[in-house]
Amino acid sequence: MREKLTYGLALGAAAMFTYTLYRILLMLPDELMQGAIYRIMFFHIPAGIIGMIGFFVSMTMSVWYLSSKDLKFDSMAASVVEVAVLFACINIVTGSIWARIIWGVWWTWDYRLTSQLVCVLIFFGYLALRRAIDEPTQRARLSAALNIFGCVDVVIVWKSIEWFRNNHPGPVLSIRTGGGQMDPRMDHTVYLNLIPLLLTGIALVLVRTRQEATAREIDSLRRLAHAAA
Amino acid sequence: MNSFRQIWTVAAKDLAIEVRTKESINAAGAFSIAILLIFSFAFDPFSDSMHEFAGGLLWIAFAFAGALIFNRGFARELPNECLDALLSSPLSASSLVLGKALANFVMLIAVELISLFVFGIFYNINWVKHPWALAGTLALATWGIAVLGSVFGAMTVNLRLRELMLPVIIYPLLIPLLIGAIEFTTILLGVEPIASSDWLWPKLLLLYDVVFTAVSILLSDTILVN
Amino acid sequence: MGTDAIAVRQLWKYYGDYPALREITLDIAQGSCCALLGRNGAGKTTLLRILAGLSPYQQGEVNLFGQSPRGRGARRTAGFLGHGIGVYEDLTATENLAFFARVHGLSDVSATVARWLKRVGLERVAKMPVRQFSRGMRQRLALARAFQHAPQVLLLDEPFTSLDDKAIAMLSELLTEARLRGATIVLSTHQLREALAIASDVALIENGKLRYSGERTPEMLSDPALLYRLHTELGAD
């Protein structure tokens, strides 16, 4: 059932990508001020949204684990964090490429990209902590606690870096460099491309969750073997 | 025994051990001064714009020196399984974490005061212009660092890569606090008067302290009982 | 038989998906002394740590005098002595006992500490850091730390292991006194003869399951391995 769901999501994502890529590359015109490179925003913005949503979904899973003690919620939390970090990295890399083309520099210390980078570092710490703990229950418990700290911090990170940038202004990444209203077709495409990316993310989460469950089974069998020895 | 007495009992024990051994303060103090010295090779200490970097230099030194203190915090409970003796006593996990945070706070403040004195000499910066505001900033920011250092010291105490894990986890989480501390300290050490909008930074520090002290209290049992 | 000091119902403890303790149901009456027996890895230490509030569990119910082990009330009445001695090397004997006395909320800390230092024969080295103590002295200090708050429930994990003769004698004396004042004792051990000599009840754990619990009989005293033969994989079970 889970496998069918995973394949279904992957196929659905592929189908939607076909349509959105056609729309992005062939249907939409170049942006007035940015030229062709603005198309990277159709991946940059949805990846950033999915990353952020993922961090908070994982926190919900962690809280659920702490109250229910059911390790499947821990597996889900960890899988969602991995996928969220992946999408956050896509957001950072695409933003960096855009900045290089538009501003001539790889990194502009734009407050959103900087905040995203800090979030990636916070959750990199989460993933590093998980790798450092062998025992599954201890790993689940401690990483759930760190996840809660991390997500609470994410909110404060975004605001503090925004305030910092207000004091020390610099270039800002925006699809709307021309100022004024964006062509509605471009706006719609940003959110349309969110769908296949989200479906891909969910499929990856399902795959990783299954891998986590298998790893736990192997750990349990190893402990059983040691107990019998 | 009420929580404040418990917190004080734990802090007093840690400080008594530290006074006797001086292991954390000596290492952290020397490390902080070394960082300040190294910075003198990266920046011109006699430059007029030195005061623009002052806050950043100081808080980088304090944050990294702090890691040496936090690593010892809960590690002190490992020999002879003292942590088990503590957790099986009526001492609550949150009192233990806050007691450790209080001890870390005192030790880090001591390192900061020594470093400030040395910094003033090395870089010719007048740090007594706004003594109360600076004291408040030191207190607020150091408490935030101490609380997180204590909580994550508890989290990583039994891990095999403890000394590596603690900095990897804690520094990204401290970024908002360090932004507030750096910004306001730079203002206090600078030549411009304090504007009303500048008080945003101490408010950020206070918010950070309140939020993370509360989260630490809520999660200390979860973190320590394994 | 008094009321139950410790009540364990359908306790399951997992490490990941592996059940380290399975469906443990055990009652330990107030004033009794229960010896937890079983080979290495059976789950004795895991059970003791749960009773001491040091380890969480996933299913079931555990109560010490009707309270959860993590509750402050339960930890006030319990005394735990694990594998480590639980004292600080850089503090003196007096400072160590005073710290734990304060943590346990004892009044008149100085008098209690002085009394216990004398009791365990460490009054002459009261102001010496534990770092300079011999092994036997550390063991006696550990006993003072665990017993000074007069716990009503004593949880001891292999207490006779690596104790010298003087410390063993002192421990036996303290346990006897504890029983006389109605304390409940649970101790895990490999040393069958010492444990069965002082125990009123035994509980045998194997592979996380409780194989036997009941009164210690004279037959067990004369043939300590009897339980293992009857109730483990080697026996009829």
Short mmCIF file of C-alpha atoms in Angstrom, two decimals, chain B:
data_model
loop_
_atom_site.label_atom_id
_atom_site.label_comp_id
_atom_site.label_asym_id
_atom_site.label_seq_id
_atom_site.Cartn_x
_atom_site.Cartn_y
_atom_site.Cartn_z
CA MET B 1 13.03 22.00 49.26
CA ASN B 2 11.82 24.63 46.81
CA SER B 3 13.16 24.98 43.28
CA PHE B 4 15.18 28.15 43.90
CA ARG B 5 17.01 26.48 46.80
CA GLN B 6 17.65 23.43 44.65
CA ILE B 7 19.00 25.57 41.81
CA TRP B 8 21.27 27.44 44.21
CA THR B 9 22.49 24.19 45.84
CA VAL B 10 23.54 22.78 42.46
CA ALA B 11 25.16 26.03 41.35
CA ALA B 12 27.04 26.39 44.64
CA LYS B 13 28.39 22.85 44.34
CA ASP B 14 29.65 23.45 40.80
CA LEU B 15 31.18 26.79 41.72
CA ALA B 16 32.87 25.23 44.77
CA ILE B 17 34.45 22.60 42.51
CA GLU B 18 35.46 25.28 40.00
CA VAL B 19 37.06 27.48 42.67
CA ARG B 20 39.07 24.49 43.81
CA THR B 21 40.12 23.19 40.38
CA LYS B 22 39.85 26.34 38.19
CA GLU B 23 39.76 24.00 35.20
CA SER B 24 37.06 25.80 33.20
CA ILE B 25 37.80 29.43 33.97
CA ASN B 26 41.53 29.14 33.32
CA ALA B 27 41.00 27.43 29.97
CA ALA B 28 38.14 29.70 28.88
CA GLY B 29 39.92 32.86 30.00
CA ALA B 30 43.14 31.98 28.22
CA PHE B 31 41.21 30.98 25.09
CA SER B 32 39.25 34.25 25.07
CA ILE B 33 42.40 36.34 25.38
CA ALA B 34 44.08 34.29 22.66
CA ILE B 35 41.15 35.00 20.30
CA LEU B 36 41.34 38.72 21.06
CA LEU B 37 45.05 38.60 20.35
CA ILE B 38 44.60 36.76 17.07
CA PHE B 39 42.02 39.33 15.95
CA SER B 40 44.67 42.03 16.31
CA PHE B 41 46.44 40.43 13.33
CA ALA B 42 43.26 40.47 11.27
CA PHE B 43 42.14 44.00 12.05
CA ASP B 44 44.12 47.18 12.65
CA PRO B 45 43.77 47.71 16.41
CA PHE B 46 44.44 51.44 16.03
CA SER B 47 41.88 52.01 13.30
CA ASP B 48 39.18 54.62 13.98
CA SER B 49 36.55 52.15 12.88
CA MET B 50 37.66 49.62 15.48
CA HIS B 51 34.59 50.40 17.58
CA GLU B 52 32.40 49.11 14.69
CA PHE B 53 33.87 45.65 15.13
CA ALA B 54 34.20 45.75 18.89
CA GLY B 55 30.88 44.09 19.72
CA GLY B 56 31.45 41.32 17.20
CA LEU B 57 34.98 40.59 18.39
CA LEU B 58 33.95 40.40 22.00
CA TRP B 59 30.96 38.14 21.51
CA ILE B 60 32.82 35.78 19.20
CA ALA B 61 35.46 35.43 21.91
CA PHE B 62 32.82 34.96 24.64
CA ALA B 63 30.76 32.44 22.66
CA PHE B 64 33.73 30.23 21.83
CA ALA B 65 35.22 30.48 25.30
CA GLY B 66 31.81 29.55 26.66
CA ALA B 67 31.92 26.21 24.85
CA LEU B 68 34.88 25.19 27.01
CA ILE B 69 32.82 25.92 30.11
CA PHE B 70 29.69 24.09 28.93
CA ASN B 71 31.60 21.00 27.91
CA ARG B 72 32.71 20.60 31.53
CA GLY B 73 29.29 21.37 32.98
CA PHE B 74 27.58 18.00 32.82
CA ALA B 75 30.77 16.10 32.11
CA ARG B 76 31.59 16.79 35.77
CA GLU B 77 28.69 14.49 36.69
CA LEU B 78 29.98 11.48 34.76
CA PRO B 79 32.78 10.17 37.01
CA ASN B 80 31.41 7.87 39.71
CA GLU B 81 27.94 8.12 38.09
CA CYS B 82 27.05 11.22 40.10
CA LEU B 83 24.35 12.06 37.54
CA ASP B 84 22.41 8.95 38.55
CA ALA B 85 22.73 9.91 42.22
CA LEU B 86 21.35 13.35 41.39
CA LEU B 87 18.49 12.22 39.17
CA SER B 88 17.34 9.58 41.66
CA SER B 89 17.18 12.28 44.38
CA PRO B 90 14.25 14.72 44.87
CA LEU B 91 16.17 17.25 42.75
CA SER B 92 14.07 18.04 39.68
CA ALA B 93 15.71 17.81 36.26
CA SER B 94 14.85 21.44 35.56
CA SER B 95 16.49 22.57 38.82
CA LEU B 96 19.58 20.60 37.87
CA VAL B 97 19.74 22.20 34.41
CA LEU B 98 19.09 25.72 35.75
CA GLY B 99 21.57 25.19 38.58
CA LYS B 100 24.21 24.25 36.04
CA ALA B 101 23.18 27.24 33.91
CA LEU B 102 23.61 29.54 36.90
CA ALA B 103 27.09 28.18 37.60
CA ASN B 104 28.01 28.47 33.90
CA PHE B 105 26.65 32.02 33.92
CA VAL B 106 28.86 33.06 36.83
CA MET B 107 31.94 31.46 35.27
CA LEU B 108 31.32 33.01 31.87
CA ILE B 109 30.68 36.46 33.38
CA ALA B 110 34.03 36.17 35.16
CA VAL B 111 35.74 35.34 31.85
CA GLU B 112 33.92 38.20 30.14
CA LEU B 113 34.96 40.75 32.72
CA ILE B 114 38.61 39.71 32.45
CA SER B 115 38.36 39.76 28.65
CA LEU B 116 36.71 43.20 28.63
CA PHE B 117 39.55 44.57 30.70
CA VAL B 118 42.17 43.06 28.36
CA PHE B 119 40.18 44.12 25.30
CA GLY B 120 40.08 47.71 26.50
CA ILE B 121 43.87 47.67 26.79
CA PHE B 122 44.58 45.87 23.47
CA TYR B 123 42.18 47.94 21.36
CA ASN B 124 42.02 51.21 23.29
CA ILE B 125 38.24 50.94 23.61
CA ASN B 126 36.42 52.74 26.40
CA TRP B 127 33.91 50.25 27.73
CA VAL B 128 32.75 52.18 30.79
CA LYS B 129 30.75 54.81 28.88
CA HIS B 130 27.42 53.07 29.54
CA PRO B 131 28.26 50.78 32.46
CA TRP B 132 24.71 49.77 33.44
CA ALA B 133 23.55 49.17 29.88
CA LEU B 134 26.68 47.10 29.23
CA ALA B 135 26.20 45.16 32.46
CA GLY B 136 22.60 44.45 31.49
CA THR B 137 23.61 43.32 28.00
CA LEU B 138 26.31 41.04 29.42
CA ALA B 139 23.85 39.58 31.91
CA LEU B 140 21.03 38.97 29.42
CA ALA B 141 23.18 37.57 26.64
CA THR B 142 25.31 35.47 28.98
CA TRP B 143 22.23 33.95 30.61
CA GLY B 144 20.89 32.89 27.18
CA ILE B 145 24.24 31.34 26.29
CA ALA B 146 24.48 29.65 29.70
CA VAL B 147 20.98 28.15 29.53
CA LEU B 148 21.47 26.70 26.07
CA GLY B 149 24.97 25.56 26.98
CA SER B 150 23.60 23.80 30.04
CA VAL B 151 20.65 22.14 28.27
CA PHE B 152 22.72 20.88 25.38
CA GLY B 153 25.50 19.91 27.72
CA ALA B 154 22.90 17.66 29.38
CA MET B 155 21.77 16.36 26.00
CA THR B 156 25.23 15.46 24.78
CA VAL B 157 26.77 14.30 28.06
CA ASN B 158 26.49 10.59 27.30
CA LEU B 159 27.31 10.79 23.60
CA ARG B 160 30.57 9.47 22.26
CA LEU B 161 31.30 12.65 20.29
CA ARG B 162 30.26 15.06 23.03
CA GLU B 163 32.97 17.70 22.48
CA LEU B 164 32.19 17.80 18.74
CA MET B 165 28.42 17.70 19.01
CA LEU B 166 27.95 20.53 21.47
CA PRO B 167 29.40 23.32 19.25
CA VAL B 168 27.69 21.93 16.11
CA ILE B 169 24.30 22.09 17.83
CA ILE B 170 24.58 25.19 19.92
CA TYR B 171 26.10 27.88 17.71
CA PRO B 172 23.39 28.05 15.05
CA LEU B 173 20.78 28.19 17.82
CA LEU B 174 22.63 31.10 19.46
CA ILE B 175 22.69 33.26 16.33
CA PRO B 176 19.68 35.47 17.21
CA LEU B 177 21.06 36.05 20.69
CA LEU B 178 24.51 36.87 19.35
CA ILE B 179 23.03 39.29 16.80
CA GLY B 180 21.30 41.19 19.60
CA ALA B 181 24.37 41.13 21.84
CA ILE B 182 26.76 42.18 19.08
CA GLU B 183 24.55 44.99 17.81
CA PHE B 184 23.90 46.54 21.21
CA THR B 185 27.43 46.07 22.49
CA THR B 186 28.78 47.77 19.35
CA ILE B 187 26.41 50.67 19.99
CA LEU B 188 27.49 50.90 23.64
CA LEU B 189 31.19 50.89 22.76
CA GLY B 190 30.73 53.27 19.82
CA VAL B 191 30.75 57.03 19.52
CA GLU B 192 27.07 57.60 18.64
CA PRO B 193 24.51 58.10 21.41
CA ILE B 194 21.96 55.33 22.00
CA ALA B 195 18.89 55.89 19.82
CA SER B 196 15.43 54.79 20.96
CA SER B 197 15.30 52.19 18.15
CA ASP B 198 18.49 50.60 19.50
CA TRP B 199 16.59 49.25 22.51
CA LEU B 200 15.14 46.63 20.17
CA TRP B 201 18.27 44.56 20.80
CA PRO B 202 18.01 44.22 24.59
CA LYS B 203 14.33 43.35 24.08
CA LEU B 204 15.40 40.59 21.68
CA LEU B 205 17.84 39.30 24.31
CA LEU B 206 15.12 39.31 26.95
CA LEU B 207 12.67 37.53 24.65
CA TYR B 208 15.28 34.90 23.81
CA ASP B 209 16.09 34.35 27.49
CA VAL B 210 12.47 34.00 28.54
CA VAL B 211 11.53 31.68 25.68
CA PHE B 212 14.51 29.36 25.98
CA THR B 213 14.51 29.25 29.76
CA ALA B 214 10.86 28.18 29.57
CA VAL B 215 11.52 25.56 26.86
CA SER B 216 14.50 24.25 28.85
CA ILE B 217 12.38 23.84 31.98
CA LEU B 218 9.70 22.00 30.00
CA LEU B 219 12.10 19.62 28.28
CA SER B 220 14.78 18.95 30.93
CA ASP B 221 13.14 15.78 32.21
CA THR B 222 12.80 14.46 28.67
CA ILE B 223 16.46 15.21 28.00
CA LEU B 224 18.00 13.86 31.19
CA VAL B 225 15.98 10.74 32.02
CA ASN B 226 17.16 7.93 29.74
#
